[in-house]
Tab-separated table of C-alpha atoms in Angstrom:
chain	number	residue	atom	x	y	z
A	451	MET	CA	-0.080	0.116	0.013
A	452	TRP	CA	2.711	2.449	0.881
A	453	ARG	CA	4.648	1.463	-2.239
A	454	ARG	CA	1.580	2.485	-4.266
A	455	ARG	CA	1.334	5.767	-2.378
A	456	LEU	CA	5.078	6.330	-3.199
A	457	MET	CA	4.702	5.772	-6.749
A	458	ARG	CA	1.915	8.380	-6.913
A	459	LEU	CA	4.202	11.025	-5.101
A	460	LEU	CA	6.693	10.316	-7.925
A	461	GLN	CA	4.255	11.432	-10.534
A	462	PRO	CA	4.502	14.886	-12.005
A	463	CYS	CA	2.979	17.613	-10.150
A	464	GLY	CA	-0.429	18.638	-11.155
A	465	SER	CA	-0.953	21.155	-8.426
A	466	SER	CA	-2.746	24.294	-9.455
A	467	SER	CA	-1.421	26.383	-6.321
A	468	PRO	CA	1.034	29.045	-7.129
A	469	ALA	CA	4.358	27.566	-7.748
A	470	LEU	CA	7.708	28.524	-9.065
A	471	LEU	CA	10.170	25.835	-10.352
A	472	GLN	CA	13.834	26.842	-10.158
A	473	PRO	CA	17.090	25.037	-10.713
A	474	PRO	CA	20.102	24.869	-8.148
A	475	GLY	CA	21.958	28.098	-7.934
A	476	ASP	CA	19.170	30.430	-8.622
A	477	THR	CA	19.312	33.179	-5.965
A	478	ARG	CA	16.023	35.089	-7.145
A	479	PRO	CA	13.836	35.497	-4.028
A	480	VAL	CA	10.618	33.719	-4.177
A	481	LEU	CA	7.515	35.988	-5.072
A	482	ALA	CA	3.989	35.234	-3.915
A	483	ALA	CA	2.832	35.195	-7.480
A	484	ALA	CA	1.291	32.511	-9.486
A	485	ALA	CA	3.683	30.717	-11.832
A	486	ARG	CA	3.150	27.916	-14.215
A	487	CYS	CA	4.045	24.544	-13.249
A	488	HIS	CA	6.820	22.946	-15.383
A	489	HIS	CA	7.036	19.136	-15.123
A	490	THR	CA	10.555	18.469	-16.910
A	491	VAL	CA	13.661	18.821	-15.207
A	492	PRO	CA	16.901	18.734	-17.273
A	493	GLU	CA	18.662	15.278	-16.589
A	494	SER	CA	22.042	17.236	-16.030
A	495	LEU	CA	20.534	18.771	-12.762
A	496	LYS	CA	20.623	16.616	-9.603
A	497	CYS	CA	17.675	18.388	-8.016
A	498	ALA	CA	14.894	20.863	-8.658
A	499	TRP	CA	12.394	22.592	-6.269
A	500	GLN	CA	9.037	23.853	-6.728
A	501	LEU	CA	7.236	26.399	-4.024
A	502	HIS	CA	3.521	25.502	-3.487
A	503	ARG	CA	1.061	27.549	-1.228
A	504	ASP	CA	1.954	25.498	2.024
A	505	HIS	CA	4.871	23.529	1.204
A	506	LEU	CA	8.158	22.816	-0.744
A	507	GLU	CA	8.557	20.324	-3.189
A	508	LEU	CA	11.997	19.126	-3.754
A	509	ARG	CA	13.251	16.268	-5.972
A	510	TYR	CA	16.807	15.052	-5.253
A	511	ALA	CA	18.421	11.424	-5.415
A	512	ASN	CA	15.431	9.887	-7.272
A	513	THR	CA	13.266	11.134	-4.190
A	514	LEU	CA	10.367	13.429	-4.449
A	515	MET	CA	9.884	15.179	-1.146
A	516	ARG	CA	6.991	17.232	-0.046
A	517	LEU	CA	8.351	19.705	2.910
A	518	ASP	CA	5.826	21.563	5.036
A	519	PHE	CA	6.991	25.085	5.789
A	520	VAL	CA	6.406	24.730	9.465
A	521	TRP	CA	8.321	21.460	9.472
A	522	LEU	CA	11.302	23.249	7.726
A	523	ARG	CA	11.146	25.806	10.392
A	524	ASP	CA	10.936	23.588	13.218
A	525	HIS	CA	13.827	21.378	12.219
A	526	CYS	CA	16.412	24.261	11.871
A	527	ARG	CA	19.874	23.132	12.762
A	528	SER	CA	21.135	26.646	13.157
A	529	ALA	CA	23.001	27.508	16.525
A	530	SER	CA	20.177	29.498	17.816
A	531	CYS	CA	17.613	26.672	17.097
A	532	TYR	CA	19.410	23.398	17.905
A	533	ASN	CA	22.082	22.695	20.509
A	534	THR	CA	24.648	20.388	18.623
A	535	LYS	CA	26.430	19.565	22.077
A	536	THR	CA	23.207	17.975	23.672
A	537	ASN	CA	21.537	17.107	20.301
A	538	GLN	CA	18.276	18.781	21.484
A	539	ARG	CA	16.192	21.406	19.783
A	540	SER	CA	16.351	25.012	21.325
A	541	LEU	CA	13.639	26.539	19.220
A	542	ASP	CA	10.121	26.612	20.855
A	543	THR	CA	7.973	24.962	18.143
A	544	ALA	CA	4.969	26.394	19.479
A	545	SER	CA	6.132	29.969	18.587
A	546	VAL	CA	6.514	29.222	14.985
A	547	ASP	CA	3.745	30.874	12.822
A	548	LEU	CA	1.601	28.262	11.372
A	549	ALA	CA	1.233	30.165	8.349
A	550	ILE	CA	4.885	30.714	7.806
A	551	LYS	CA	6.486	30.944	4.526
A	552	PRO	CA	9.890	31.382	3.222
A	553	LYS	CA	10.729	34.687	1.763
A	554	ALA	CA	13.625	33.406	-0.469
A	555	VAL	CA	14.790	29.850	-1.414
A	556	ARG	CA	17.766	28.794	-2.832
A	557	VAL	CA	19.535	25.411	-3.718
A	558	ASP	CA	23.020	24.739	-4.795
A	559	GLU	CA	24.488	21.111	-5.353
A	560	THR	CA	24.492	20.071	-1.808
A	561	THR	CA	22.480	22.498	0.233
A	562	LEU	CA	18.749	24.091	0.608
A	563	PHE	CA	18.855	27.688	1.803
A	564	LEU	CA	15.566	29.091	3.313
A	565	THR	CA	15.162	32.789	4.330
A	566	TRP	CA	12.390	33.405	6.478
A	567	PRO	CA	10.456	36.493	6.951
A	568	ASP	CA	12.436	37.585	9.978
A	569	GLY	CA	15.641	37.226	8.066
A	570	HIS	CA	16.617	33.849	9.773
A	571	VAL	CA	18.506	31.573	7.374
A	572	THR	CA	17.808	27.903	7.609
A	573	ARG	CA	20.477	25.465	5.864
A	574	TYR	CA	19.693	21.754	5.089
A	575	GLY	CA	21.884	19.405	3.502
A	576	LEU	CA	20.081	17.626	0.686
A	577	GLU	CA	21.437	14.269	1.901
A	578	TRP	CA	20.093	14.945	5.060
A	579	LEU	CA	16.594	15.790	3.695
A	580	VAL	CA	16.536	12.515	1.756
A	581	LYS	CA	17.347	10.574	4.898
A	582	ASN	CA	14.954	12.397	7.201
A	583	SER	CA	11.903	13.548	5.075
A	584	TYR	CA	8.739	11.276	5.162
A	585	GLU	CA	9.340	10.010	1.757
A	586	GLY	CA	12.829	9.093	2.358
A	587	GLN	CA	11.871	7.300	5.517
A	588	LYS	CA	9.398	5.166	3.759
A	589	GLN	CA	12.414	3.775	1.535
A	590	GLN	CA	14.561	2.845	4.394
A	591	VAL	CA	14.403	0.001	6.716
A	592	MET	CA	14.654	0.724	10.644
A	593	HIS	CA	15.971	-2.537	11.617
A	594	PRO	CA	17.915	-4.583	9.121
A	595	ARG	CA	17.092	-8.362	9.536
A	596	ILE	CA	17.884	-11.826	7.874
A	597	LEU	CA	14.526	-13.585	8.159
A	598	TRP	CA	14.933	-17.424	8.560
A	599	ASN	CA	13.322	-20.835	8.773
A	600	ALA	CA	15.365	-23.790	10.182
A	601	GLU	CA	17.145	-24.530	7.110
A	602	ILE	CA	18.173	-20.913	6.558
A	603	TYR	CA	19.412	-20.544	10.029
A	604	ARG	CA	21.406	-23.808	9.866
A	605	GLN	CA	23.170	-22.899	6.493
A	606	ALA	CA	24.107	-19.591	7.892
A	607	GLN	CA	26.315	-21.336	10.575
A	608	VAL	CA	25.804	-18.459	12.947
A	609	PRO	CA	28.538	-18.814	15.607
A	610	SER	CA	27.972	-18.686	19.313
A	611	VAL	CA	30.189	-16.313	21.187
A	612	ASP	CA	32.575	-17.524	23.909
A	613	CYS	CA	31.720	-16.179	27.496
A	614	ARG	CA	35.157	-14.748	28.080
A	615	SER	CA	35.216	-12.780	24.674
A	616	PHE	CA	31.543	-11.731	25.214
A	617	LEU	CA	32.425	-10.213	28.738
A	618	GLU	CA	36.024	-8.942	28.057
A	619	THR	CA	36.030	-7.622	24.694
A	620	ASP	CA	34.325	-5.146	22.473
A	621	ALA	CA	34.727	-7.488	19.411
A	622	GLY	CA	33.278	-10.390	21.097
A	623	LEU	CA	30.064	-8.336	22.377
A	624	LYS	CA	29.817	-6.627	18.905
A	625	GLU	CA	29.711	-10.301	17.207
A	626	PHE	CA	27.092	-11.363	19.647
A	627	LEU	CA	24.901	-8.085	19.087
A	628	GLN	CA	25.257	-8.371	15.346
A	629	ASN	CA	23.936	-12.054	15.309
A	630	PHE	CA	21.173	-11.036	17.662
A	631	LEU	CA	19.932	-7.880	15.704
A	632	LEU	CA	19.947	-9.996	12.440
A	633	TYR	CA	18.663	-13.268	13.583
A	634	GLY	CA	16.678	-12.524	16.934
A	635	ILE	CA	18.487	-15.041	18.742
A	636	ALA	CA	22.112	-15.510	19.775
A	637	PHE	CA	24.066	-17.804	22.233
A	638	VAL	CA	26.760	-17.365	24.744
A	639	GLU	CA	29.000	-20.685	25.361
A	640	ASN	CA	30.738	-21.687	28.341
A	641	VAL	CA	28.842	-19.649	31.027
A	642	ALA	CA	29.265	-21.201	34.353
A	643	PRO	CA	25.918	-23.018	35.339
A	644	THR	CA	24.925	-20.796	38.221
A	645	LYS	CA	22.218	-18.013	38.224
A	646	GLU	CA	24.907	-15.477	39.409
A	647	ASP	CA	27.057	-16.062	36.424
A	648	THR	CA	24.000	-15.846	34.284
A	649	GLU	CA	23.199	-12.675	35.779
A	650	ILE	CA	26.782	-11.182	35.063
A	651	VAL	CA	26.385	-12.306	31.326
A	652	ALA	CA	22.980	-10.625	30.837
A	653	GLU	CA	24.120	-7.355	32.482
A	654	ARG	CA	26.676	-7.102	29.922
A	655	ILE	CA	24.256	-5.858	27.521
A	656	SER	CA	21.376	-4.423	29.562
A	657	LEU	CA	19.635	-3.731	32.611
A	658	ILE	CA	17.574	-6.364	33.885
A	659	ARG	CA	13.950	-5.852	34.016
A	660	GLU	CA	12.112	-6.556	37.263
A	661	THR	CA	8.687	-8.078	36.588
A	662	ILE	CA	6.012	-10.046	38.691
A	663	TYR	CA	8.402	-13.015	38.319
A	664	GLY	CA	11.337	-11.054	40.217
A	665	ARG	CA	14.673	-10.033	38.911
A	666	MET	CA	16.498	-13.311	38.102
A	667	TRP	CA	14.350	-16.310	38.430
A	668	TYR	CA	14.586	-20.000	38.536
A	669	PHE	CA	12.322	-22.153	36.563
A	670	THR	CA	11.304	-25.755	37.446
A	671	SER	CA	8.048	-27.871	37.120
A	672	ASP	CA	6.819	-27.311	40.602
A	673	PHE	CA	3.657	-25.099	39.540
A	674	SER	CA	4.985	-22.498	41.973
A	675	ARG	CA	3.355	-19.969	39.687
A	676	GLY	CA	0.057	-20.127	38.028
A	677	ASP	CA	1.369	-20.751	34.394
A	678	THR	CA	1.681	-23.704	32.313
A	679	ALA	CA	5.447	-23.034	31.764
A	680	TYR	CA	5.841	-24.212	35.465
A	681	THR	CA	4.841	-27.835	34.554
A	682	LYS	CA	6.336	-30.638	32.440
A	683	LEU	CA	4.044	-30.335	29.719
A	684	ALA	CA	4.960	-29.220	26.139
A	685	LEU	CA	4.555	-25.583	25.249
A	686	ASP	CA	3.222	-24.315	21.930
A	687	ARG	CA	5.091	-21.534	20.272
A	688	HIS	CA	4.361	-18.145	21.814
A	689	THR	CA	5.949	-14.812	22.742
A	690	ASP	CA	6.020	-13.924	26.492
A	691	THR	CA	4.464	-11.243	28.529
A	692	THR	CA	1.721	-10.510	25.698
A	693	TYR	CA	-0.305	-9.204	28.646
A	694	PHE	CA	2.223	-6.488	29.493
A	695	GLN	CA	1.304	-3.009	27.986
A	696	GLU	CA	4.806	-3.163	26.561
A	697	PRO	CA	5.794	-6.799	26.283
A	698	CYS	CA	9.404	-7.562	27.572
A	699	GLY	CA	11.938	-7.085	24.800
A	700	ILE	CA	14.594	-9.732	25.446
A	701	GLN	CA	14.418	-13.017	27.328
A	702	VAL	CA	17.422	-15.034	28.584
A	703	PHE	CA	17.380	-18.607	29.151
A	704	HIS	CA	20.183	-20.919	30.844
A	705	CYS	CA	19.564	-24.492	31.570
A	706	LEU	CA	21.553	-25.253	34.831
A	707	LYS	CA	20.447	-28.890	35.237
A	708	HIS	CA	18.398	-31.542	33.471
A	709	GLU	CA	18.231	-35.162	34.610
A	710	GLY	CA	15.731	-36.730	32.488
A	711	THR	CA	14.545	-36.666	28.658
A	712	GLY	CA	12.957	-34.415	26.300
A	713	GLY	CA	12.650	-30.635	26.996
A	714	ARG	CA	14.193	-29.487	23.743
A	715	THR	CA	13.484	-25.648	22.895
A	716	LEU	CA	11.471	-24.493	20.061
A	717	LEU	CA	12.293	-21.433	18.196
A	718	VAL	CA	10.448	-19.773	15.212
A	719	ASP	CA	11.023	-16.585	13.493
A	720	GLY	CA	7.803	-14.867	13.843
A	721	PHE	CA	8.777	-12.249	11.297
A	722	TYR	CA	9.498	-14.783	8.602
A	723	ALA	CA	6.032	-16.459	8.885
A	724	ALA	CA	4.537	-12.857	8.938
A	725	GLU	CA	6.329	-12.078	5.612
A	726	GLN	CA	4.881	-15.332	4.203
A	727	VAL	CA	1.289	-13.952	5.054
A	728	LEU	CA	2.095	-10.527	3.758
A	729	GLN	CA	3.176	-12.199	0.415
A	730	ARG	CA	0.344	-14.522	-0.054
A	731	ALA	CA	-2.701	-12.955	1.694
A	732	PRO	CA	-1.811	-9.141	2.236
A	733	ASP	CA	-5.274	-8.271	3.312
A	734	GLN	CA	-4.980	-10.789	6.171
A	735	PHE	CA	-1.728	-9.193	7.262
A	736	GLU	CA	-3.331	-5.798	7.214
A	737	LEU	CA	-6.201	-7.045	9.398
A	738	LEU	CA	-3.765	-8.632	12.057
A	739	THR	CA	-2.006	-5.230	11.962
A	740	LYS	CA	-5.229	-3.369	12.889
A	741	VAL	CA	-7.276	-5.237	15.262
A	742	PRO	CA	-6.518	-4.737	18.856
A	743	LEU	CA	-6.906	-7.688	21.322
A	744	LYS	CA	-6.571	-8.212	25.035
A	745	HIS	CA	-4.356	-10.656	26.591
A	746	GLU	CA	-4.332	-11.268	30.282
A	747	TYR	CA	-2.608	-13.044	33.061
A	748	VAL	CA	-4.671	-14.181	36.025
A	749	GLU	CA	-2.878	-15.766	39.020
A	750	ASN	CA	-4.068	-16.812	42.559
A	751	VAL	CA	-1.338	-19.117	43.756
A	752	GLY	CA	-0.212	-18.736	47.327
A	753	ASP	CA	0.716	-15.291	48.016
A	754	CYS	CA	0.813	-14.418	44.177
A	755	HIS	CA	-2.418	-12.279	43.219
A	756	ASN	CA	-1.965	-10.809	39.758
A	757	HIS	CA	-4.500	-9.679	36.878
A	758	MET	CA	-2.562	-8.107	34.041
A	759	ILE	CA	-4.047	-7.163	30.780
A	760	GLY	CA	-2.247	-5.870	27.692
A	761	ILE	CA	-3.841	-4.694	24.496
A	762	GLY	CA	-2.338	-4.470	20.860
A	763	PRO	CA	-2.741	-6.250	17.429
A	764	VAL	CA	-0.891	-9.383	16.747
A	765	LEU	CA	1.167	-7.783	14.286
A	766	ASN	CA	2.826	-4.510	15.062
A	767	VAL	CA	4.180	-2.205	12.104
A	768	TYR	CA	5.717	1.166	11.506
A	769	PRO	CA	2.866	2.961	9.515
A	770	TRP	CA	5.123	4.928	7.135
A	771	ASN	CA	6.785	1.780	5.662
A	772	ASN	CA	4.768	-1.237	6.893
A	773	GLU	CA	7.797	-2.699	8.518
A	774	LEU	CA	7.077	-5.288	11.314
A	775	TYR	CA	8.530	-4.603	14.792
A	776	LEU	CA	6.657	-6.643	17.195
A	777	ILE	CA	4.488	-9.732	17.151
A	778	ARG	CA	2.257	-10.407	20.019
A	779	TYR	CA	1.180	-14.213	19.796
A	780	ASN	CA	0.192	-16.297	22.604
A	781	ASN	CA	-2.810	-18.357	22.439
A	782	TYR	CA	-2.607	-19.419	26.043
A	783	ASP	CA	-3.136	-15.730	27.159
A	784	ARG	CA	-5.316	-14.200	24.833
A	785	ALA	CA	-8.125	-13.032	26.578
A	786	VAL	CA	-12.084	-12.998	25.434
A	787	ILE	CA	-12.115	-11.168	22.219
A	788	ASN	CA	-14.474	-8.416	22.779
A	789	THR	CA	-12.954	-5.454	21.088
A	790	VAL	CA	-13.815	-6.632	17.601
A	791	PRO	CA	-17.427	-6.192	16.129
A	792	TYR	CA	-19.082	-9.270	14.698
A	793	ASP	CA	-18.507	-8.132	10.921
A	794	VAL	CA	-14.682	-8.383	11.561
A	795	VAL	CA	-14.083	-11.053	13.985
A	796	HIS	CA	-14.699	-13.986	11.569
A	797	ARG	CA	-12.299	-12.408	9.206
A	798	TRP	CA	-9.744	-11.899	12.154
A	799	TYR	CA	-10.100	-15.767	12.848
A	800	ALA	CA	-9.292	-16.510	9.187
A	801	ALA	CA	-6.279	-14.316	9.222
A	802	HIS	CA	-5.009	-15.767	12.604
A	803	ARG	CA	-5.341	-19.162	11.285
A	804	THR	CA	-3.249	-18.138	8.077
A	805	LEU	CA	-0.614	-16.940	10.403
A	806	THR	CA	-0.673	-19.885	12.735
A	807	THR	CA	-0.487	-22.175	9.775
A	808	GLU	CA	3.015	-20.313	8.790
A	809	LEU	CA	4.047	-20.677	12.500
A	810	ARG	CA	3.628	-24.191	12.734
A	811	ARG	CA	5.172	-25.390	9.439
A	812	PRO	CA	7.684	-28.009	10.260
A	813	GLU	CA	10.355	-26.397	8.145
A	814	ASN	CA	10.226	-23.192	10.312
A	815	GLU	CA	10.767	-24.905	13.574
A	816	LEU	CA	14.327	-24.702	14.981
A	817	TRP	CA	14.903	-27.183	17.799
A	818	VAL	CA	17.718	-26.530	20.185
A	819	LYS	CA	18.725	-28.820	23.285
A	820	LEU	CA	19.729	-26.144	26.053
A	821	LYS	CA	22.693	-27.651	28.229
A	822	PRO	CA	24.276	-26.149	31.088
A	823	GLY	CA	26.833	-23.514	29.983
A	824	LYS	CA	24.834	-22.423	26.939
A	825	ALA	CA	22.861	-19.137	27.453
A	826	LEU	CA	20.225	-18.328	24.964
A	827	PHE	CA	18.958	-14.585	24.162
A	828	ILE	CA	15.662	-14.304	22.548
A	829	ASP	CA	14.080	-11.203	20.862
A	830	ASN	CA	10.670	-11.599	22.401
A	831	TRP	CA	9.308	-9.063	20.076
A	832	ARG	CA	10.269	-11.241	17.104
A	833	VAL	CA	10.995	-15.019	17.884
A	834	LEU	CA	8.333	-17.312	19.376
A	835	HIS	CA	9.508	-19.923	21.637
A	836	GLY	CA	8.189	-23.237	22.940
A	837	ARG	CA	9.353	-26.489	24.330
A	838	GLU	CA	8.622	-30.281	24.106
A	839	ALA	CA	7.549	-32.146	27.200
A	840	PHE	CA	10.078	-33.669	29.410
A	841	THR	CA	10.982	-36.069	32.187
A	842	GLY	CA	12.902	-35.703	35.294
A	843	TYR	CA	14.350	-32.844	37.019
A	844	ARG	CA	14.851	-29.762	34.879
A	845	GLN	CA	16.012	-26.313	36.202
A	846	LEU	CA	16.543	-23.191	34.280
A	847	CYS	CA	17.315	-19.546	35.085
A	848	GLY	CA	16.919	-16.560	33.290
A	849	CYS	CA	15.539	-12.883	33.150
A	850	TYR	CA	13.972	-10.176	30.785
A	851	LEU	CA	16.062	-7.292	29.580
A	852	THR	CA	15.176	-3.706	28.865
A	853	ARG	CA	14.888	-3.437	25.052
A	854	ASP	CA	16.284	0.090	25.063
A	855	ASP	CA	19.461	-0.799	26.790
A	856	VAL	CA	20.330	-3.633	24.516
A	857	LEU	CA	19.614	-1.485	21.379
A	858	ASN	CA	21.617	1.507	23.172
A	859	THR	CA	24.563	-0.779	23.629
A	860	ALA	CA	24.344	-1.936	19.831
A	861	ARG	CA	24.542	1.578	18.576
A	862	LEU	CA	27.358	2.618	20.907
A	863	LEU	CA	29.205	-0.226	19.027
A	864	GLY	CA	28.367	1.128	15.621
A	865	LEU	CA	25.613	-1.208	14.905
A	866	GLN	CA	22.240	-0.322	13.163
A	867	ALA	CA	19.555	-0.919	15.775
């Protein structure tokens, strides 16, 4: 849908509002007079601009941008409007006249110059505008990823990172985070099988998120919490904490001991499955991004009394480029569907069935046997996890991490996150 809108934006202008088309280097002031709109730009020019009643139209680097005048004034990076030391805006946005128009416009090979009625001059690099304009953002990916099924992941031979390298070197940490950002899962090997050592590994990349389950938790089949996970039963693929208003971003698992059989961990790339739905049934994909659902956690076990409710669609996308950033999928915790009218709910069930079929395809299932010493990090906004039933005593420890801190660590190491 957004691609069709972009193609319309790239069509020649048909506006009848006053406009003046000028090539780079033309320093004549823009007059508030009607001028005929010319659609042809010489191929030798890298850019051309056209002034409309309420916005500037600028074509550069094969991108046609429509830039609102207030937006252009608000984002000025001059010393009086923006503090480059703190990277914060100094200009009071509410003070900008909503009817503001530039008094003069000039474009050279690299820069757009705007002179405002009070004489203030704003300068924008053309490359900056392509990157930061709405039209430019529509063409960019916020989070580069490699979508995978089981065979794709195995063939990639993504390496685990040794614990010592992970803890003591930026290179080891960067390798781990690059794997995590691309695939949504990553492993650290040779971690001492204790809760304390697992905590040290987790804190290398983020603050630990305190939840109703505590900070660092032990995980056994003693049904100490009102959750199916605290049993020996198999668990179907799901994301965690769908009943939080903001589901936890990263989950850490470390198997400390298992004296028995079974218990393999199941991992499924939810974004890969959603992409299949988008390609085969785009209307159903769109429905899954728009219908809000309730998920809830009700617990009354011992001294634990909780009733948590989280609301959101199954698929969450950035509206400007349709890029998926969060999947909220947990059939165990989905509450009564009472947020969807009758004429939509049946279509939602059909869309949910299509997504579930993709998530359950055997070729999409990556099975991993967690053993003492091997810590697993999962992007809970992307990768679904589950497990097969098991026998004997099995103890895991783990925690949730704050997503913002993980992404911050990655950016400080020069990664796109």
